[in-house]
mmCIF file of N, CA and C in Angstrom:
data_model
loop_
_atom_site.group_PDB
_atom_site.id
_atom_site.type_symbol
_atom_site.label_atom_id
_atom_site.label_comp_id
_atom_site.label_asym_id
_atom_site.label_seq_id
_atom_site.Cartn_x
_atom_site.Cartn_y
_atom_site.Cartn_z
ATOM 1 N N UNK U 220 27.438 -74.917 -76.741
ATOM 2 C CA UNK U 220 28.696 -74.345 -76.291
ATOM 3 C C UNK U 220 29.031 -74.904 -74.905
ATOM 4 N N UNK U 221 30.266 -75.252 -74.709
ATOM 5 C CA UNK U 221 30.738 -75.841 -73.452
ATOM 6 C C UNK U 221 30.935 -74.757 -72.394
ATOM 7 N N UNK U 222 30.455 -75.036 -71.192
ATOM 8 C CA UNK U 222 30.608 -74.092 -70.078
ATOM 9 C C UNK U 222 31.609 -74.659 -69.078
ATOM 10 N N UNK U 223 32.562 -73.824 -68.673
ATOM 11 C CA UNK U 223 33.524 -74.202 -67.645
ATOM 12 C C UNK U 223 33.271 -73.340 -66.421
ATOM 13 N N UNK U 224 33.391 -73.950 -65.260
ATOM 14 C CA UNK U 224 33.149 -73.243 -64.007
ATOM 15 C C UNK U 224 34.443 -73.256 -63.187
ATOM 16 N N UNK U 225 34.783 -72.091 -62.627
ATOM 17 C CA UNK U 225 35.929 -71.977 -61.723
ATOM 18 C C UNK U 225 35.368 -71.578 -60.366
ATOM 19 N N UNK U 226 35.577 -72.438 -59.363
ATOM 20 C CA UNK U 226 35.043 -72.157 -58.030
ATOM 21 C C UNK U 226 36.159 -72.158 -56.998
ATOM 22 N N UNK U 227 35.885 -71.470 -55.911
ATOM 23 C CA UNK U 227 36.825 -71.414 -54.797
ATOM 24 C C UNK U 227 36.031 -71.297 -53.506
ATOM 25 N N UNK U 228 36.221 -72.262 -52.619
ATOM 26 C CA UNK U 228 35.643 -72.171 -51.280
ATOM 27 C C UNK U 228 36.596 -71.348 -50.428
ATOM 28 N N UNK U 229 36.070 -70.455 -49.617
ATOM 29 C CA UNK U 229 36.902 -69.673 -48.722
ATOM 30 C C UNK U 229 36.068 -69.175 -47.560
ATOM 31 N N UNK U 230 36.762 -68.650 -46.583
ATOM 32 C CA UNK U 230 36.067 -68.094 -45.434
ATOM 33 C C UNK U 230 36.176 -66.574 -45.487
ATOM 34 N N UNK U 231 35.021 -65.929 -45.562
ATOM 35 C CA UNK U 231 34.953 -64.478 -45.488
ATOM 36 C C UNK U 231 34.775 -64.085 -44.031
ATOM 37 N N UNK U 232 34.977 -62.832 -43.738
ATOM 38 C CA UNK U 232 34.674 -62.290 -42.408
ATOM 39 C C UNK U 232 33.565 -61.265 -42.605
ATOM 40 N N UNK U 233 32.461 -61.447 -41.890
ATOM 41 C CA UNK U 233 31.385 -60.463 -41.881
ATOM 42 C C UNK U 233 31.740 -59.462 -40.791
ATOM 43 N N UNK U 234 32.000 -58.224 -41.183
ATOM 44 C CA UNK U 234 32.413 -57.186 -40.248
ATOM 45 C C UNK U 234 31.163 -56.609 -39.578
ATOM 46 N N UNK U 235 31.073 -56.792 -38.273
ATOM 47 C CA UNK U 235 29.922 -56.297 -37.508
ATOM 48 C C UNK U 235 30.211 -54.939 -36.882
ATOM 49 N N UNK U 236 31.467 -54.713 -36.525
ATOM 50 C CA UNK U 236 31.909 -53.440 -35.959
ATOM 51 C C UNK U 236 33.422 -53.391 -36.138
ATOM 52 N N UNK U 237 34.062 -52.271 -35.840
ATOM 53 C CA UNK U 237 35.525 -52.214 -36.006
ATOM 54 C C UNK U 237 36.269 -53.277 -35.199
ATOM 55 N N UNK U 238 35.708 -53.719 -34.091
ATOM 56 C CA UNK U 238 36.403 -54.715 -33.275
ATOM 57 C C UNK U 238 35.768 -56.107 -33.314
ATOM 58 N N UNK U 239 34.727 -56.294 -34.104
ATOM 59 C CA UNK U 239 34.031 -57.587 -34.091
ATOM 60 C C UNK U 239 33.671 -58.045 -35.504
ATOM 61 N N UNK U 240 33.994 -59.315 -35.787
ATOM 62 C CA UNK U 240 33.609 -59.927 -37.055
ATOM 63 C C UNK U 240 33.327 -61.398 -36.817
ATOM 64 N N UNK U 241 32.604 -62.005 -37.738
ATOM 65 C CA UNK U 241 32.297 -63.433 -37.637
ATOM 66 C C UNK U 241 32.664 -64.114 -38.957
ATOM 67 N N UNK U 242 33.119 -65.374 -38.880
ATOM 68 C CA UNK U 242 33.456 -66.098 -40.100
ATOM 69 C C UNK U 242 32.199 -66.474 -40.884
ATOM 70 N N UNK U 243 32.320 -66.436 -42.202
ATOM 71 C CA UNK U 243 31.213 -66.792 -43.079
ATOM 72 C C UNK U 243 31.760 -67.686 -44.195
ATOM 73 N N UNK U 244 31.345 -68.956 -44.234
ATOM 74 C CA UNK U 244 31.768 -69.810 -45.350
ATOM 75 C C UNK U 244 31.181 -69.270 -46.651
ATOM 76 N N UNK U 245 32.009 -69.261 -47.694
ATOM 77 C CA UNK U 245 31.561 -68.691 -48.964
ATOM 78 C C UNK U 245 32.133 -69.471 -50.138
ATOM 79 N N UNK U 246 31.535 -69.238 -51.291
ATOM 80 C CA UNK U 246 32.015 -69.841 -52.536
ATOM 81 C C UNK U 246 32.039 -68.759 -53.609
ATOM 82 N N UNK U 247 33.204 -68.584 -54.230
ATOM 83 C CA UNK U 247 33.334 -67.733 -55.406
ATOM 84 C C UNK U 247 33.123 -68.614 -56.626
ATOM 85 N N UNK U 248 32.320 -68.155 -57.582
ATOM 86 C CA UNK U 248 32.078 -68.928 -58.797
ATOM 87 C C UNK U 248 32.185 -68.027 -60.020
ATOM 88 N N UNK U 249 32.753 -68.605 -61.079
ATOM 89 C CA UNK U 249 32.833 -67.923 -62.371
ATOM 90 C C UNK U 249 32.456 -68.942 -63.421
ATOM 91 N N UNK U 250 31.594 -68.537 -64.342
ATOM 92 C CA UNK U 250 31.117 -69.437 -65.394
ATOM 93 C C UNK U 250 31.425 -68.817 -66.749
ATOM 94 N N UNK U 251 31.977 -69.614 -67.635
ATOM 95 C CA UNK U 251 32.300 -69.082 -68.958
ATOM 96 C C UNK U 251 31.055 -68.744 -69.766
ATOM 97 N N UNK U 252 29.886 -69.288 -69.394
ATOM 98 C CA UNK U 252 28.657 -68.923 -70.107
ATOM 99 C C UNK U 252 28.038 -67.629 -69.559
ATOM 100 N N UNK U 253 28.657 -67.057 -68.541
ATOM 101 C CA UNK U 253 28.271 -65.752 -67.972
ATOM 102 C C UNK U 253 29.575 -64.985 -67.733
ATOM 103 N N UNK U 254 30.316 -64.683 -68.808
ATOM 104 C CA UNK U 254 31.720 -64.282 -68.691
ATOM 105 C C UNK U 254 31.986 -62.915 -68.064
ATOM 106 N N UNK U 255 30.991 -62.082 -67.960
ATOM 107 C CA UNK U 255 31.210 -60.758 -67.375
ATOM 108 C C UNK U 255 31.005 -60.743 -65.863
ATOM 109 N N UNK U 256 30.466 -61.819 -65.307
ATOM 110 C CA UNK U 256 30.026 -61.811 -63.908
ATOM 111 C C UNK U 256 30.823 -62.746 -63.014
ATOM 112 N N UNK U 257 30.863 -62.388 -61.733
ATOM 113 C CA UNK U 257 31.319 -63.294 -60.687
ATOM 114 C C UNK U 257 30.132 -63.518 -59.754
ATOM 115 N N UNK U 258 30.115 -64.674 -59.123
ATOM 116 C CA UNK U 258 29.024 -65.038 -58.231
ATOM 117 C C UNK U 258 29.616 -65.388 -56.870
ATOM 118 N N UNK U 259 29.008 -64.877 -55.828
ATOM 119 C CA UNK U 259 29.426 -65.197 -54.467
ATOM 120 C C UNK U 259 28.215 -65.717 -53.713
ATOM 121 N N UNK U 260 28.366 -66.873 -53.098
ATOM 122 C CA UNK U 260 27.311 -67.454 -52.259
ATOM 123 C C UNK U 260 27.877 -67.604 -50.861
ATOM 124 N N UNK U 261 27.092 -67.208 -49.856
ATOM 125 C CA UNK U 261 27.547 -67.356 -48.483
ATOM 126 C C UNK U 261 26.375 -67.565 -47.546
ATOM 127 N N UNK U 262 26.673 -68.181 -46.401
ATOM 128 C CA UNK U 262 25.664 -68.456 -45.382
ATOM 129 C C UNK U 262 25.839 -67.483 -44.228
ATOM 130 N N UNK U 263 24.763 -66.791 -43.875
ATOM 131 C CA UNK U 263 24.795 -65.915 -42.696
ATOM 132 C C UNK U 263 23.534 -66.169 -41.877
ATOM 133 N N UNK U 264 23.567 -67.249 -41.120
ATOM 134 C CA UNK U 264 22.441 -67.614 -40.250
ATOM 135 C C UNK U 264 21.104 -67.633 -40.982
ATOM 136 N N UNK U 265 21.083 -68.249 -42.155
ATOM 137 C CA UNK U 265 19.843 -68.368 -42.907
ATOM 138 C C UNK U 265 19.752 -69.785 -43.462
ATOM 139 N N UNK U 266 18.528 -70.204 -43.763
ATOM 140 C CA UNK U 266 18.343 -71.542 -44.310
ATOM 141 C C UNK U 266 18.993 -71.676 -45.681
ATOM 142 N N UNK U 267 18.797 -70.672 -46.494
ATOM 143 C CA UNK U 267 19.334 -70.676 -47.853
ATOM 144 C C UNK U 267 20.549 -69.756 -47.942
ATOM 145 N N UNK U 268 21.524 -70.117 -48.773
ATOM 146 C CA UNK U 268 22.672 -69.219 -48.939
ATOM 147 C C UNK U 268 22.230 -67.900 -49.585
ATOM 148 N N UNK U 269 22.987 -66.864 -49.311
ATOM 149 C CA UNK U 269 22.761 -65.568 -49.940
ATOM 150 C C UNK U 269 23.638 -65.532 -51.188
ATOM 151 N N UNK U 270 23.056 -65.145 -52.317
ATOM 152 C CA UNK U 270 23.783 -65.107 -53.590
ATOM 153 C C UNK U 270 23.912 -63.665 -54.061
ATOM 154 N N UNK U 271 25.104 -63.316 -54.478
ATOM 155 C CA UNK U 271 25.347 -62.010 -55.086
ATOM 156 C C UNK U 271 26.058 -62.225 -56.408
ATOM 157 N N UNK U 272 25.690 -61.440 -57.399
ATOM 158 C CA UNK U 272 26.337 -61.472 -58.707
ATOM 159 C C UNK U 272 26.689 -60.040 -59.071
ATOM 160 N N UNK U 273 27.936 -59.847 -59.492
ATOM 161 C CA UNK U 273 28.334 -58.523 -59.955
ATOM 162 C C UNK U 273 29.480 -58.672 -60.949
ATOM 163 N N UNK U 274 29.893 -57.578 -61.543
ATOM 164 C CA UNK U 274 30.886 -57.595 -62.618
ATOM 165 C C UNK U 274 32.240 -58.116 -62.140
ATOM 166 N N UNK U 275 32.801 -59.033 -62.916
ATOM 167 C CA UNK U 275 34.144 -59.531 -62.615
ATOM 168 C C UNK U 275 35.129 -58.370 -62.610
ATOM 169 N N UNK U 276 34.964 -57.451 -63.534
ATOM 170 C CA UNK U 276 35.851 -56.284 -63.637
ATOM 171 C C UNK U 276 35.868 -55.476 -62.333
ATOM 172 N N UNK U 277 34.737 -55.404 -61.671
ATOM 173 C CA UNK U 277 34.652 -54.683 -60.393
ATOM 174 C C UNK U 277 35.522 -55.353 -59.329
ATOM 175 N N UNK U 278 35.490 -56.660 -59.261
ATOM 176 C CA UNK U 278 36.303 -57.375 -58.277
ATOM 177 C C UNK U 278 37.786 -57.283 -58.634
ATOM 178 N N UNK U 279 38.110 -57.398 -59.920
ATOM 179 C CA UNK U 279 39.503 -57.279 -60.358
ATOM 180 C C UNK U 279 40.057 -55.909 -59.965
ATOM 181 N N UNK U 280 39.327 -54.864 -60.273
ATOM 182 C CA UNK U 280 39.786 -53.514 -59.943
ATOM 183 C C UNK U 280 39.836 -53.292 -58.436
ATOM 184 N N UNK U 281 38.849 -53.828 -57.719
ATOM 185 C CA UNK U 281 38.758 -53.637 -56.280
ATOM 186 C C UNK U 281 39.892 -54.262 -55.487
ATOM 187 N N UNK U 282 40.596 -55.202 -56.070
ATOM 188 C CA UNK U 282 41.769 -55.787 -55.414
ATOM 189 C C UNK U 282 42.883 -54.731 -55.306
ATOM 190 N N UNK U 283 42.896 -53.779 -56.249
ATOM 191 C CA UNK U 283 43.968 -52.783 -56.316
ATOM 192 C C UNK U 283 43.590 -51.397 -55.820
ATOM 193 N N UNK U 284 42.310 -50.994 -55.995
ATOM 194 C CA UNK U 284 41.894 -49.635 -55.633
ATOM 195 C C UNK U 284 40.384 -49.622 -55.386
ATOM 196 N N UNK U 285 39.919 -48.655 -54.619
ATOM 197 C CA UNK U 285 38.476 -48.563 -54.363
ATOM 198 C C UNK U 285 37.697 -48.379 -55.671
ATOM 199 N N UNK U 286 36.599 -49.101 -55.786
ATOM 200 C CA UNK U 286 35.762 -48.959 -56.978
ATOM 201 C C UNK U 286 34.333 -49.362 -56.654
ATOM 202 N N UNK U 287 33.457 -49.041 -57.570
ATOM 203 C CA UNK U 287 32.043 -49.363 -57.423
ATOM 204 C C UNK U 287 31.305 -48.258 -56.699
ATOM 205 N N UNK U 288 30.015 -48.307 -56.830
ATOM 206 C CA UNK U 288 29.119 -47.402 -56.112
ATOM 207 C C UNK U 288 27.744 -48.055 -56.101
ATOM 208 N N UNK U 289 26.893 -47.588 -55.255
ATOM 209 C CA UNK U 289 25.571 -48.194 -55.183
ATOM 210 C C UNK U 289 25.587 -49.491 -54.400
ATOM 211 N N UNK U 290 25.054 -50.541 -54.989
ATOM 212 C CA UNK U 290 24.865 -51.816 -54.290
ATOM 213 C C UNK U 290 26.148 -52.572 -53.980
ATOM 214 N N UNK U 291 27.177 -52.393 -54.784
ATOM 215 C CA UNK U 291 28.426 -53.141 -54.599
ATOM 216 C C UNK U 291 29.614 -52.182 -54.672
ATOM 217 N N UNK U 292 30.411 -52.185 -53.611
ATOM 218 C CA UNK U 292 31.661 -51.422 -53.580
ATOM 219 C C UNK U 292 32.754 -52.361 -53.095
ATOM 220 N N UNK U 293 33.931 -52.249 -53.692
ATOM 221 C CA UNK U 293 35.041 -53.145 -53.380
ATOM 222 C C UNK U 293 36.314 -52.310 -53.236
ATOM 223 N N UNK U 294 37.146 -52.632 -52.227
ATOM 224 C CA UNK U 294 38.406 -51.909 -52.062
ATOM 225 C C UNK U 294 39.400 -52.743 -51.269
ATOM 226 N N UNK U 295 40.699 -52.483 -51.517
ATOM 227 C CA UNK U 295 41.739 -53.203 -50.774
ATOM 228 C C UNK U 295 41.961 -52.561 -49.405
ATOM 229 N N UNK U 296 42.458 -53.366 -48.473
ATOM 230 C CA UNK U 296 42.775 -52.864 -47.136
ATOM 231 C C UNK U 296 43.813 -53.772 -46.496
ATOM 232 N N UNK U 297 44.256 -53.396 -45.327
ATOM 233 C CA UNK U 297 45.105 -54.254 -44.495
ATOM 234 C C UNK U 297 44.293 -54.609 -43.261
ATOM 235 N N UNK U 298 44.294 -55.881 -42.899
ATOM 236 C CA UNK U 298 43.576 -56.344 -41.707
ATOM 237 C C UNK U 298 44.508 -57.252 -40.926
ATOM 238 N N UNK U 299 44.822 -56.871 -39.723
ATOM 239 C CA UNK U 299 45.745 -57.645 -38.875
ATOM 240 C C UNK U 299 47.061 -57.913 -39.594
ATOM 241 N N UNK U 300 47.551 -56.914 -40.324
ATOM 242 C CA UNK U 300 48.817 -57.046 -41.027
ATOM 243 C C UNK U 300 48.753 -57.819 -42.327
ATOM 244 N N UNK U 301 47.572 -58.275 -42.735
ATOM 245 C CA UNK U 301 47.400 -59.031 -43.978
ATOM 246 C C UNK U 301 46.624 -58.192 -44.981
ATOM 247 N N UNK U 302 46.894 -58.422 -46.250
ATOM 248 C CA UNK U 302 46.120 -57.760 -47.305
ATOM 249 C C UNK U 302 44.751 -58.418 -47.404
ATOM 250 N N UNK U 303 43.743 -57.591 -47.534
ATOM 251 C CA UNK U 303 42.373 -58.095 -47.649
ATOM 252 C C UNK U 303 41.613 -57.259 -48.664
ATOM 253 N N UNK U 304 40.523 -57.824 -49.131
ATOM 254 C CA UNK U 304 39.601 -57.130 -50.021
ATOM 255 C C UNK U 304 38.296 -56.978 -49.263
ATOM 256 N N UNK U 305 37.798 -55.752 -49.194
ATOM 257 C CA UNK U 305 36.509 -55.510 -48.559
ATOM 258 C C UNK U 305 35.444 -55.362 -49.631
ATOM 259 N N UNK U 306 34.280 -55.964 -49.371
ATOM 260 C CA UNK U 306 33.133 -55.863 -50.273
ATOM 261 C C UNK U 306 31.948 -55.351 -49.464
ATOM 262 N N UNK U 307 31.452 -54.189 -49.829
ATOM 263 C CA UNK U 307 30.260 -53.635 -49.181
ATOM 264 C C UNK U 307 29.080 -53.920 -50.099
ATOM 265 N N UNK U 308 28.118 -54.684 -49.592
ATOM 266 C CA UNK U 308 26.951 -55.092 -50.361
ATOM 267 C C UNK U 308 25.709 -54.482 -49.722
ATOM 268 N N UNK U 309 24.876 -53.860 -50.541
ATOM 269 C CA UNK U 309 23.644 -53.236 -50.041
ATOM 270 C C UNK U 309 22.453 -53.758 -50.822
ATOM 271 N N UNK U 310 21.381 -54.049 -50.091
ATOM 272 C CA UNK U 310 20.144 -54.501 -50.721
ATOM 273 C C UNK U 310 18.982 -54.002 -49.873
ATOM 274 N N UNK U 311 17.764 -54.118 -50.374
ATOM 275 C CA UNK U 311 16.610 -53.736 -49.555
ATOM 276 C C UNK U 311 16.517 -54.541 -48.256
ATOM 277 N N UNK U 312 17.131 -55.740 -48.235
ATOM 278 C CA UNK U 312 17.097 -56.592 -47.040
ATOM 279 C C UNK U 312 18.157 -56.222 -46.009
ATOM 280 N N UNK U 313 19.104 -55.375 -46.393
ATOM 281 C CA UNK U 313 20.146 -54.974 -45.454
ATOM 282 C C UNK U 313 21.484 -54.774 -46.123
ATOM 283 N N UNK U 314 22.461 -54.438 -45.309
ATOM 284 C CA UNK U 314 23.809 -54.173 -45.783
ATOM 285 C C UNK U 314 24.776 -55.164 -45.143
ATOM 286 N N UNK U 315 25.864 -55.452 -45.849
ATOM 287 C CA UNK U 315 26.894 -56.330 -45.304
ATOM 288 C C UNK U 315 28.255 -55.817 -45.738
ATOM 289 N N UNK U 316 29.203 -55.896 -44.825
ATOM 290 C CA UNK U 316 30.597 -55.591 -45.145
ATOM 291 C C UNK U 316 31.382 -56.881 -44.942
ATOM 292 N N UNK U 317 31.953 -57.386 -46.020
ATOM 293 C CA UNK U 317 32.655 -58.664 -46.000
ATOM 294 C C UNK U 317 34.122 -58.469 -46.324
ATOM 295 N N UNK U 318 34.953 -59.222 -45.626
ATOM 296 C CA UNK U 318 36.399 -59.163 -45.842
ATOM 297 C C UNK U 318 36.865 -60.513 -46.365
ATOM 298 N N UNK U 319 37.697 -60.480 -47.410
ATOM 299 C CA UNK U 319 38.243 -61.706 -47.998
ATOM 300 C C UNK U 319 39.756 -61.574 -48.108
ATOM 301 N N UNK U 320 40.483 -62.679 -47.934
ATOM 302 C CA UNK U 320 41.946 -62.633 -48.086
ATOM 303 C C UNK U 320 42.328 -62.328 -49.537
ATOM 304 N N UNK U 321 43.136 -61.302 -49.743
ATOM 305 C CA UNK U 321 43.529 -60.894 -51.092
ATOM 306 C C UNK U 321 44.208 -62.027 -51.848
ATOM 307 N N UNK U 322 45.074 -62.785 -51.187
ATOM 308 C CA UNK U 322 45.810 -63.840 -51.894
ATOM 309 C C UNK U 322 44.862 -64.877 -52.498
ATOM 310 N N UNK U 323 43.829 -65.266 -51.757
ATOM 311 C CA UNK U 323 42.889 -66.274 -52.273
ATOM 312 C C UNK U 323 42.028 -65.706 -53.398
ATOM 313 N N UNK U 324 41.541 -64.483 -53.218
ATOM 314 C CA UNK U 324 40.709 -63.856 -54.250
ATOM 315 C C UNK U 324 41.529 -63.627 -55.518
ATOM 316 N N UNK U 325 42.748 -63.130 -55.367
ATOM 317 C CA UNK U 325 43.602 -62.861 -56.530
ATOM 318 C C UNK U 325 43.942 -64.131 -57.293
ATOM 319 N N UNK U 326 44.260 -65.198 -56.574
ATOM 320 C CA UNK U 326 44.589 -66.466 -57.234
ATOM 321 C C UNK U 326 43.384 -66.993 -58.011
ATOM 322 N N UNK U 327 42.203 -66.891 -57.425
ATOM 323 C CA UNK U 327 40.983 -67.332 -58.108
ATOM 324 C C UNK U 327 40.706 -66.451 -59.335
ATOM 325 N N UNK U 328 40.842 -65.138 -59.169
ATOM 326 C CA UNK U 328 40.628 -64.226 -60.300
ATOM 327 C C UNK U 328 41.609 -64.515 -61.434
ATOM 328 N N UNK U 329 42.848 -64.805 -61.088
ATOM 329 C CA UNK U 329 43.841 -65.137 -62.113
ATOM 330 C C UNK U 329 43.405 -66.323 -62.951
ATOM 331 N N UNK U 330 42.842 -67.329 -62.299
ATOM 332 C CA UNK U 330 42.341 -68.509 -63.032
ATOM 333 C C UNK U 330 41.230 -68.102 -63.998
ATOM 334 N N UNK U 331 40.333 -67.220 -63.550
ATOM 335 C CA UNK U 331 39.243 -66.794 -64.435
ATOM 336 C C UNK U 331 39.773 -65.968 -65.596
ATOM 337 N N UNK U 332 40.785 -65.142 -65.329
ATOM 338 C CA UNK U 332 41.346 -64.275 -66.370
ATOM 339 C C UNK U 332 42.158 -65.066 -67.390
ATOM 340 N N UNK U 333 42.778 -66.164 -66.973
ATOM 341 C CA UNK U 333 43.462 -67.038 -67.929
ATOM 342 C C UNK U 333 42.437 -67.754 -68.805
ATOM 343 N N UNK U 334 41.326 -68.137 -68.203
ATOM 344 C CA UNK U 334 40.289 -68.855 -68.938
ATOM 345 C C UNK U 334 39.592 -67.947 -69.951
ATOM 346 N N UNK U 335 39.225 -66.739 -69.493
ATOM 347 C CA UNK U 335 38.572 -65.760 -70.368
ATOM 348 C C UNK U 335 39.274 -64.419 -70.138
ATOM 349 N N UNK U 336 40.264 -64.101 -70.989
ATOM 350 C CA UNK U 336 40.995 -62.852 -70.813
ATOM 351 C C UNK U 336 40.079 -61.636 -70.952
ATOM 352 N N UNK U 337 40.415 -60.546 -70.247
ATOM 353 C CA UNK U 337 39.622 -59.317 -70.362
ATOM 354 C C UNK U 337 39.542 -58.882 -71.824
ATOM 355 N N UNK U 338 38.361 -58.491 -72.252
ATOM 356 C CA UNK U 338 38.147 -58.077 -73.630
ATOM 357 C C UNK U 338 37.665 -59.198 -74.534
ATOM 358 N N UNK U 339 37.749 -60.444 -74.074
ATOM 359 C CA UNK U 339 37.316 -61.573 -74.910
ATOM 360 C C UNK U 339 36.000 -62.177 -74.422
ATOM 361 N N UNK U 340 35.359 -61.525 -73.456
ATOM 362 C CA UNK U 340 34.128 -62.078 -72.879
ATOM 363 C C UNK U 340 33.034 -62.285 -73.922
ATOM 364 N N UNK U 341 32.877 -61.326 -74.835
ATOM 365 C CA UNK U 341 31.802 -61.412 -75.833
ATOM 366 C C UNK U 341 31.940 -62.649 -76.713
ATOM 367 N N UNK U 342 33.186 -63.064 -76.956
ATOM 368 C CA UNK U 342 33.413 -64.271 -77.764
ATOM 369 C C UNK U 342 32.798 -65.498 -77.096
ATOM 370 N N UNK U 343 32.787 -65.523 -75.768
ATOM 371 C CA UNK U 343 32.228 -66.656 -75.031
ATOM 372 C C UNK U 343 30.721 -66.772 -75.235
ATOM 373 N N UNK U 344 30.088 -65.659 -75.497
ATOM 374 C CA UNK U 344 28.632 -65.659 -75.635
ATOM 375 C C UNK U 344 28.176 -66.134 -77.001
ATOM 376 N N UNK U 345 29.073 -66.125 -77.984
ATOM 377 C CA UNK U 345 28.718 -66.582 -79.324
ATOM 378 C C UNK U 345 27.715 -65.690 -80.025
ATOM 379 N N UNK U 346 27.647 -64.436 -79.655
ATOM 380 C CA UNK U 346 26.664 -63.526 -80.262
ATOM 381 C C UNK U 346 26.925 -63.300 -81.739
ATOM 382 N N UNK U 347 28.200 -63.175 -82.131
ATOM 383 C CA UNK U 347 28.520 -62.961 -83.542
ATOM 384 C C UNK U 347 28.061 -64.140 -84.386
ATOM 385 N N UNK U 348 28.315 -65.367 -83.900
ATOM 386 C CA UNK U 348 27.885 -66.558 -84.644
ATOM 387 C C UNK U 348 26.370 -66.631 -84.736
ATOM 388 N N UNK U 349 25.691 -66.363 -83.638
ATOM 389 C CA UNK U 349 24.222 -66.411 -83.642
ATOM 390 C C UNK U 349 23.649 -65.361 -84.576
ATOM 391 N N UNK U 350 24.200 -64.159 -84.557
ATOM 392 C CA UNK U 350 23.727 -63.088 -85.437
ATOM 393 C C UNK U 350 23.987 -63.446 -86.891
ATOM 394 N N UNK U 351 25.159 -64.009 -87.162
ATOM 395 C CA UNK U 351 25.495 -64.421 -88.526
ATOM 396 C C UNK U 351 24.507 -65.475 -89.025
ATOM 397 N N UNK U 352 24.177 -66.462 -88.195
ATOM 398 C CA UNK U 352 23.219 -67.501 -88.572
ATOM 399 C C UNK U 352 21.827 -66.922 -88.799
ATOM 400 N N UNK U 353 21.440 -65.998 -87.959
ATOM 401 C CA UNK U 353 20.135 -65.379 -88.073
ATOM 402 C C UNK U 353 20.019 -64.578 -89.360
ATOM 403 N N UNK U 354 21.060 -63.823 -89.693
ATOM 404 C CA UNK U 354 21.027 -62.996 -90.891
ATOM 405 C C UNK U 354 21.198 -63.813 -92.162
ATOM 406 N N UNK U 355 21.791 -64.999 -92.057
ATOM 407 C CA UNK U 355 22.000 -65.850 -93.224
ATOM 408 C C UNK U 355 20.706 -66.469 -93.719
ATOM 409 N N UNK U 356 19.693 -66.483 -92.866
ATOM 410 C CA UNK U 356 18.412 -67.111 -93.259
ATOM 411 C C UNK U 356 17.717 -66.227 -94.183
#
């Protein structure tokens, strides 16, 4: 099965306090062979990039309204008069609050949604075909 990847380089803001943030180069990735997930890689003063994977649906919903709980929470906001998406990420290694421009995230999400529309993700995995082949034996 052919895999297509949709990527977007962008600059996130790591929020350190209400008045202080630092730029963080990041990459959004979506793979048709992992159709339910989005992947974010970013550098924050470490040798290796930090990778996070979570549900594409969570990011889609988070552009419009607060959602998620636990390790990943996403919600829209206004920052310096611009629309932004905030992502709160928690792990045993620490917590991070990241801000991304809504226009860039939305445009990238639109590309992923055109490629694999919501509700059609399972078709990308080929589970029905594999099960059919297995049962045909």
